[in-house]
Amino acid sequence: MKNSISVLHDSIKKHVSGKSIFIDDILLNDNLLHARVVYSNVPHAKIKAIHTHNAKNLHGVHCVLTSKDIPGVNQMGPVIHDEVCLASDKVECIGQAVVLIAATTEKIAIEASKLITIDYEELESVLSLKDAINKNSLIGSVRSMNRGDIDLGKKQAKHHLIGQLETGAQEHWYLETQISLAVPSEDDEMLVYSSTQHPSETQAIVAEVLGINKNQITIETKRMGGAFGGKETQANWLAAWSSLLAFHCKKPVKLRLSRDDDQKITGKRHPFIFDYEVGYQSDGSLVYLNVIQHTDAGCATDLSFAILERAMLHNDNAYFIPHVHIEGRAYKTNLPSNTAFRGFGGPQGVACIEFILDQIARKLKIDSALVRKINFYEEDAKNVTHYGQKVEYNHLHKIYDQLIKSSDYFNRKKEIENFNNSNEFYKKGIALTPVKFGISFTTTHLNQAGALIHVYTDGSVLISHGGTEMGQGLHTKIAQIASMELGLSMDFIKVGATNTSKVANTSATAASSGTDLNGMAVKNALDQIKDRLIPLAKELLNTNDEIVFENNYVGILSNKAKKIEFKKLIQEAYLKRMHLSASGFYQTPDIGWDKIKGWGKPFNYFTYGMCVSEVQLDVLTGYVKVLRTDILHDCGKSINPNIDIGQIQGAYIQGLGWCTTEECKYDSKGRLLNYSPDTYKIPSIQDIPLDFRVELLKEVDNPLAIRKSKAVAEPPFMYGLSTWLAIKDAISSIKNHQVEPEFKIPATHETILLSIDKLKNEI
Amino acid sequence: MTENKIQFILNNQLTELTFAENLNSTTTLLQYLRNNTPFKGVKEGCAEGDCGACTVVISEFIDNSFQYKAVDSCLIFLPMLHGLSVYTVEFIETLYSDQYHPVQEALIAHNGSQCGFCTPGFTMSMFALHQQDSQADRNKIEDALSGNLCRCTGYQSIIEACLSDVFKNKNQQIEVLEQEQKILLESINTKESIVIKNLNQEYFKCFKKEEALLYLDKYPDTLILNGSTDVSLAVTKRHEHLQRILDISSVNELKKLVLSDEWIKIGAGVSLEKLKNFSENRLPILFQNLTVFASKQIREMGTIGGNVGSSSPISDLLPVLMVLEAELKLQSIKSDRLVNINDYVLGYRKTLRNQNELITKIHIPVPKIGVIHQFYKVSKRKDMDISTLSAAFELKLNGILVENIKICFGGMDAVAIRVHLIENFLIGKTWERNNIEQAQLLLDDIFNPISDARSSAEFRMIAAKNLLLKFWSENIV
Ligand SMILES: Cc1cc2nc3c(=O)[nH]c(=O)nc-3n(C[C@H](O)[C@H](O)[C@H](O)COP(=O)(O)OP(=O)(O)OC[C@H]3O[C@@H](n4cnc5c(N)ncnc54)[C@H](O)[C@@H]3O)c2cc1C
Ligand code: FES
Ligand code: FES
């Protein structure tokens, strides 16, 4: 059957009319308390005393808690237990939670928080990645990946290049700030409405902090107002804090971070520094790559090693490199713990190799697209990555050929050259960058999913699965899958809120894997129900032919008239005392990854795509306008092209933000300067390309995922890099591409003007 | 005088509020809607006017017609609404019996929403535009939506929704609604001033300039509230307690715009959006400036008086007004005076204004023929961003010679500053690149800029120099 098209996002009508219920919109009676977190304002210190007396006495304050009030374990670390729930004897970053307050109104909670004082004895702190590298403040062991022999490569390569690239932090800036609403019930039961990407882990952390069994805790997530990785682990904090308050107050407690607090206390995309050494031949082909990746984990481990690992796994991007050595080092600093963000380290690794190829092209005076092409993975040879996985179903060459043509790359390149030759104060630039992105959690055991399906006697179907909806359209795609599998129209199908009491032990909705994993689990459950129904249908239709589910009927292929309404069949099944519910399960087959050796098959498959961007640069102000962006992306056989294209557009613009205007600066005391949208600038409507064309690659069924589709969320984020390098191209034209401009991520107007200034002063 | 009560229309229902324990005079419209009404479609994304998730539409009966504007409800104190009509996202679909409002239909048809948190805000900005302009092109669309942030869609689908002829699609129902609205609005008393005394705070709202001056004379330490786009942040972000507020946002005398042969006289209460539309063909430098000034939501509320009144170092209007040699009318109950804006600003948020004086007007001389004006703003993002630095220029050439030049930089020091050293250097010289390049060097002697969240000092200096060259390059004779 065809994957159906143009089904709307299942919530869009509610979204445009303001009817969608987010956690902050849930109606509760007057018992609801409002919470506030009091956090450290010094980066590293011993806590000498915490004075809560005045706050406790404020009228309307219900409780004021410190670490002493934690009945269970004072821990929230998701992978490694190095993250306390509330600081007890020391604080390790500005923004670390120390005291929790619940009061009858938000205003009183804020007033109370002003009455808390904490005495500190300040300690020496590490406040930047560079500082951390100098002090070698590693947070765990050094990782490495190897293939071939760098020394041999050095002998083989004609040219050598040494350099460094810095990539910056990025704030998630989901529109809905972190929020949790904890509602206590009898015994120790707690129902927590949490804006979390990972309800099962949220449940585990709440249970640990409260010191009770997981079966007492239910986490429910209807929808998030954006997440992008920022609610994969750090939503747990809010859930734990609100539950702790609710546990003590015996009343429902809502904790919603203000925008400024959210920006100050939660982690960001990991900043990286790459020190690289690379060798290549005169045609641009790479011979060896020797890189040290340094990253700032922040004050706790969180997901840093998985992120570092993905950065290392994507340091090759789309290119075959014979000899590779990558060393990965994560450092501890006294900044908030950095965390997952769309791409999960991938974009940083990709940025490194794209930056290198851009330089090689300039040095060799070969068009950078051609240098890229010559290095692409091939189909029969040069098809194994530096970690031993074979690159199968490779569409790189196909995409390149199509996009070079449809974007008119080479003609525009010429026009740009003419433009640049006749303009001193405006320069244009263009760049093509590819992406090859591995789909699966690299932590192998996470590649599993569950689903629970009920078919009711009116023929309607309720689906619960482990994935969470954050705007990406997961529930819509899941409903479509069920609709296609059961041959049932969408109005019979509903996907319920994600709830840990319906589906247990789930993985985070992350790594772009939501549809792949949960879609398969749903299919598995549906197959079970169908297997039960088919014999009954055969009996009722008096046939031995193959049974099909189509257009709300169940029938046989050969005789279209011989059919029974699905609803009718279900009623018959009920009367026959047939089980009309099923729980489904899926584990991604045939993957395996040895973290220590850095070798194996971490990914189920790869997603491919490419992007060409053209920019115009105002040389005197550093202002950049994106003139045109062309994207050609592989979604396999898309389940919902509209949703997929929306994901691609959104991801590209988010990547553009990371590469250009989004900047996190800290002062010498470790205080974040850009802690509000006043100074932290995500792209606005005027920053998008004037001409923005997104196409899905046609005729590329993916045999390895649900209904031949492909995951989409993360890979297109990396297209922002083509715009970044187009800016660099424009800068470089100032000196006729003879001199390598200084560059980094983000290329803010400041980065750009300083780079131009440096170029101009170079003789 | 009315005490502790206001009236406004909310989604076509006359609403009376009495200020008491849980309702402050500085409670924002956003807080009120979310905590006290069923209208929770409106969202809080930042509480500081930057994201537009809280956008609602206000309508007002002015000059015989209803005017609709999208505003950020997080920046509006409730008493400012007295005598106005407010629409939230829940209302607009009720205008149609069998479908959503056309702007909603367009968003649905073009997949203009993903997580949905920003969507009610976009919907309302589009609704306002739908009421204002049936011809909106891409520029106008971007302008109307630059105060709405979306982190999911990348905006393309929203632009496509807007470009789908949606604004042309008008409906009759709105006329019926406006008739009802007129009657409701007329029932509200907008003559008598209102005082709200509650929770250790006094809020005085008046409708006549005279009353404002009297109040100011009696209580010189009053905080003047105009469009509130600056003042409200003290409450929503810094959680300050404001003791005494004088709300002049409904004083119509302060909202007049008069053009004579020699002067453009702008009331201090004229909104920046109104000024922008007015200046498009009459004062291009002001238009340039206001095109990159905040967002439409902010400009609809924010006033010229408030911008000058805050006299902040990054106020965007000051450099322009300084090269234009604008004059401010400072009025107290006893006297009034005109001061040149160049004399008005004394230092960081320090001005010549006496506490009992109100800025009532800004007079701008009508530019002479043959004079060139230009404004540049350097910011990280083109829209909806505060200046990292800015510069305004006025140039009069005589052949190739500089007859007169005025240059003012914002963001380079604690206040906007005219660079007389450079002006004097250039006057009488030829308008040629080498002279500009020498002038650039003088900037090193004049400024010692700061490094902050927006950029480094080094960047500011390079950019300031570049702006001189940019002005030259765009006006080569
Ligand atoms: C998101 C956002 C973006 C912004 N972007 C910009 C920008 O790009 N450029 C820029 O310059 N500003 C910007 N601002 C600041 C602000 O919007 C402007 O300064 C605006 O002009 C203030 O006008 P208002 O009427 O809202 O002032 P209010 O907030 O009402 O008042 C501001 C100050 O002026 C005083 N005041 C007001 N009226 C008078 C009067 N008649 N006489 C004496 N004193 C008076 C008040 O007491 C107060 O101190 C931005 C603000 C926000 C929230
Ligand atoms: S909440 Fe962001 S503008 Fe009002
Ligand atoms: S749809 Fe999520 S922020 Fe706009």
GROMACS .gro file of C-alpha atoms in nm, chain A residues 8-9 12-13 15-19 22 24-25 27 36 107 110 114 170-173 175-176 224-226 228 256 259-260 341 424-426 470-471 618-621 623 642 646-647 649-650 653-654 661-663 665 673-674 676-679 681-690 692 748-750 753-754 757, chain B residues 22 24 34 40-41 43-46 48 50-51 53 89-90 93 100 104 107-108 111-120 123 138 142-143 145-146 149-157 159 237 239 378-386 388 433 452-456 458-459 462-463 466-467 469-470 472-474:
model
  150
    8LEU     CA    1  -0.230   1.708   0.882
    9HIS     CA    2  -0.046   1.719   1.211
   12ILE     CA    3  -0.273   2.157   1.424
   13LYS     CA    4  -0.637   2.260   1.445
   15HIS     CA    5  -0.284   2.474   1.790
   16VAL     CA    6  -0.421   2.748   1.567
   17SER     CA    7  -0.729   2.793   1.782
   18GLY     CA    8  -0.554   2.791   2.117
   19LYS     CA    9  -0.721   2.470   2.233
   22PHE     CA   10   0.005   2.227   2.750
   24ASP     CA   11   0.070   2.511   3.216
   25ASP     CA   12  -0.286   2.506   3.084
   27LEU     CA   13  -0.688   2.327   3.522
   36ARG     CA   14   1.046   2.838   4.260
  107LYS     CA   15   0.447   3.602   4.319
  110ILE     CA   16   0.936   3.484   4.402
  114LYS     CA   17   1.451   3.684   4.759
  170GLN     CA   18   2.359   2.676   2.169
  171GLU     CA   19   2.057   2.735   2.385
  172HIS     CA   20   1.757   2.515   2.297
  173TRP     CA   21   1.506   2.794   2.321
  175LEU     CA   22   0.912   2.810   2.322
  176GLU     CA   23   0.764   2.628   2.623
  224MET     CA   24   0.580   1.952   2.464
  225GLY     CA   25   0.610   2.304   2.332
  226GLY     CA   26   0.938   2.210   2.168
  228PHE     CA   27   1.511   1.958   2.073
  256ARG     CA   28   0.764   2.631   3.552
  259ARG     CA   29   1.270   3.214   3.047
  260ASP     CA   30   1.570   3.372   3.216
  341PHE     CA   31   2.063   1.905   2.139
  424GLU     CA   32   3.380   4.629  -0.287
  425PHE     CA   33   3.132   4.659  -0.004
  426TYR     CA   34   2.903   4.366  -0.072
  470MET     CA   35   0.718   1.764   2.083
  471GLY     CA   36   0.585   1.906   1.759
  618ASP     CA   37   2.763   4.349   0.391
  619VAL     CA   38   3.139   4.384   0.429
  620LEU     CA   39   3.111   4.694   0.644
  621THR     CA   40   2.859   4.574   0.902
  623TYR     CA   41   2.528   4.160   0.817
  642ASN     CA   42   0.452   1.762   0.468
  646GLY     CA   43   0.853   2.095   0.792
  647GLN     CA   44   1.117   1.914   0.995
  649GLN     CA   45   1.297   2.354   0.712
  650GLY     CA   46   1.291   2.391   1.088
  653ILE     CA   47   1.692   2.731   1.035
  654GLN     CA   48   1.794   2.601   1.377
  661THR     CA   49   2.348   3.460   1.553
  662GLU     CA   50   2.324   3.233   1.855
  663GLU     CA   51   2.601   3.301   2.099
  665LYS     CA   52   2.912   3.451   2.633
  673LEU     CA   53   2.562   3.722   2.964
  674ASN     CA   54   2.309   3.615   2.701
  676SER     CA   55   1.736   3.617   2.775
  677PRO     CA   56   1.599   3.666   2.425
  678ASP     CA   57   1.698   4.029   2.460
  679THR     CA   58   2.058   3.930   2.388
  681LYS     CA   59   1.913   3.571   1.921
  682ILE     CA   60   1.750   3.273   1.756
  683PRO     CA   61   1.654   3.327   1.392
  684SER     CA   62   1.344   3.534   1.331
  685ILE     CA   63   1.124   3.536   1.024
  686GLN     CA   64   1.349   3.782   0.843
  687ASP     CA   65   1.654   3.558   0.876
  688ILE     CA   66   1.528   3.280   0.655
  689PRO     CA   67   1.639   3.245   0.293
  690LEU     CA   68   1.462   3.472   0.047
  692PHE     CA   69   1.399   2.847   0.014
  748THR     CA   70   2.822   3.642   1.433
  749HIS     CA   71   2.856   3.988   1.283
  750GLU     CA   72   3.145   4.023   1.524
  753LEU     CA   73   3.400   4.179   1.091
  754LEU     CA   74   3.700   4.076   1.295
  757ASP     CA   75   3.962   4.321   0.950
  785ASN     CA   76  -0.499   3.893   4.369
  787ASN     CA   77  -0.267   4.435   4.104
  797ARG     CA   78  -0.389   3.290   3.199
  803LYS     CA   79  -0.538   3.009   2.798
  804GLY     CA   80  -0.452   2.997   2.430
  806LYS     CA   81   0.117   3.168   2.603
  807GLU     CA   82   0.415   3.299   2.795
  808GLY     CA   83   0.741   3.241   2.614
  809CYS     CA   84   0.956   3.514   2.765
  811GLU     CA   85   0.964   4.050   2.799
  813ASP     CA   86   1.067   3.927   2.255
  814CYS     CA   87   0.878   3.615   2.147
  816ALA     CA   88   0.370   3.391   2.212
  852VAL     CA   89  -0.717   3.353   1.979
  853GLU     CA   90  -1.028   3.179   2.111
  856GLU     CA   91  -1.302   3.152   1.487
  863TYR     CA   92  -1.191   2.865   1.124
  867GLN     CA   93  -0.621   2.984   1.085
  870LEU     CA   94  -0.192   2.798   0.882
  871ILE     CA   95  -0.362   2.459   0.885
  874ASN     CA   96   0.143   2.315   0.806
  875GLY     CA   97   0.233   2.639   0.976
  876SER     CA   98   0.255   2.482   1.319
  877GLN     CA   99   0.452   2.202   1.479
  878CYS     CA  100   0.468   2.206   1.859
  879GLY     CA  101   0.200   2.472   1.859
  880PHE     CA  102   0.328   2.684   2.145
  881CYS     CA  103   0.402   2.984   1.926
  882THR     CA  104   0.096   2.935   1.708
  883PRO     CA  105  -0.173   3.131   1.892
  886THR     CA  106  -0.242   3.355   1.455
  901ARG     CA  107   0.625   3.950   0.178
  905GLU     CA  108   0.778   3.968   0.762
  906ASP     CA  109   0.740   4.302   0.933
  908LEU     CA  110   0.561   3.865   1.217
  909SER     CA  111   0.912   3.962   1.317
  912LEU     CA  112   0.952   3.362   1.734
  913CYS     CA  113   0.910   3.002   1.628
  914ARG     CA  114   1.173   2.741   1.702
  915CYS     CA  115   1.011   2.453   1.511
  916THR     CA  116   0.892   2.547   1.166
  917GLY     CA  117   1.171   2.763   1.030
  918TYR     CA  118   0.892   3.008   0.931
  919GLN     CA  119   0.875   2.903   0.567
  920SER     CA  120   0.536   2.735   0.602
  922ILE     CA  121   0.518   3.271   0.513
 1000LYS     CA  122   1.160   4.063   3.469
 1002HIS     CA  123   1.009   4.178   3.998
 1141VAL     CA  124   2.429   4.723   1.361
 1142SER     CA  125   2.279   4.432   1.551
 1143LYS     CA  126   2.328   4.059   1.564
 1144ARG     CA  127   1.992   3.998   1.409
 1145LYS     CA  128   1.838   4.240   1.164
 1146ASP     CA  129   1.504   4.261   1.338
 1147MET     CA  130   1.388   4.258   1.684
 1148ASP     CA  131   1.730   4.322   1.822
 1149ILE     CA  132   1.869   4.607   2.025
 1151THR     CA  133   2.504   4.689   1.919
 1196ARG     CA  134   3.741   5.854   0.043
 1215ASP     CA  135   2.916   4.335   2.674
 1216ALA     CA  136   2.669   4.059   2.592
 1217ARG     CA  137   2.616   4.205   2.248
 1218SER     CA  138   2.976   4.241   2.133
 1219SER     CA  139   3.334   4.330   2.214
 1221GLU     CA  140   3.705   4.592   1.933
 1222PHE     CA  141   3.407   4.506   1.717
 1225ILE     CA  142   3.569   4.856   1.371
 1226ALA     CA  143   3.199   4.877   1.295
 1229ASN     CA  144   3.297   5.114   0.881
 1230LEU     CA  145   2.973   5.306   0.918
 1232LEU     CA  146   3.281   5.456   0.509
 1233LYS     CA  147   2.942   5.301   0.443
 1235TRP     CA  148   3.029   5.772   0.214
 1236SER     CA  149   3.007   5.473  -0.018
 1237GLU     CA  150   2.631   5.505  -0.046
   0.00000   0.00000   0.00000
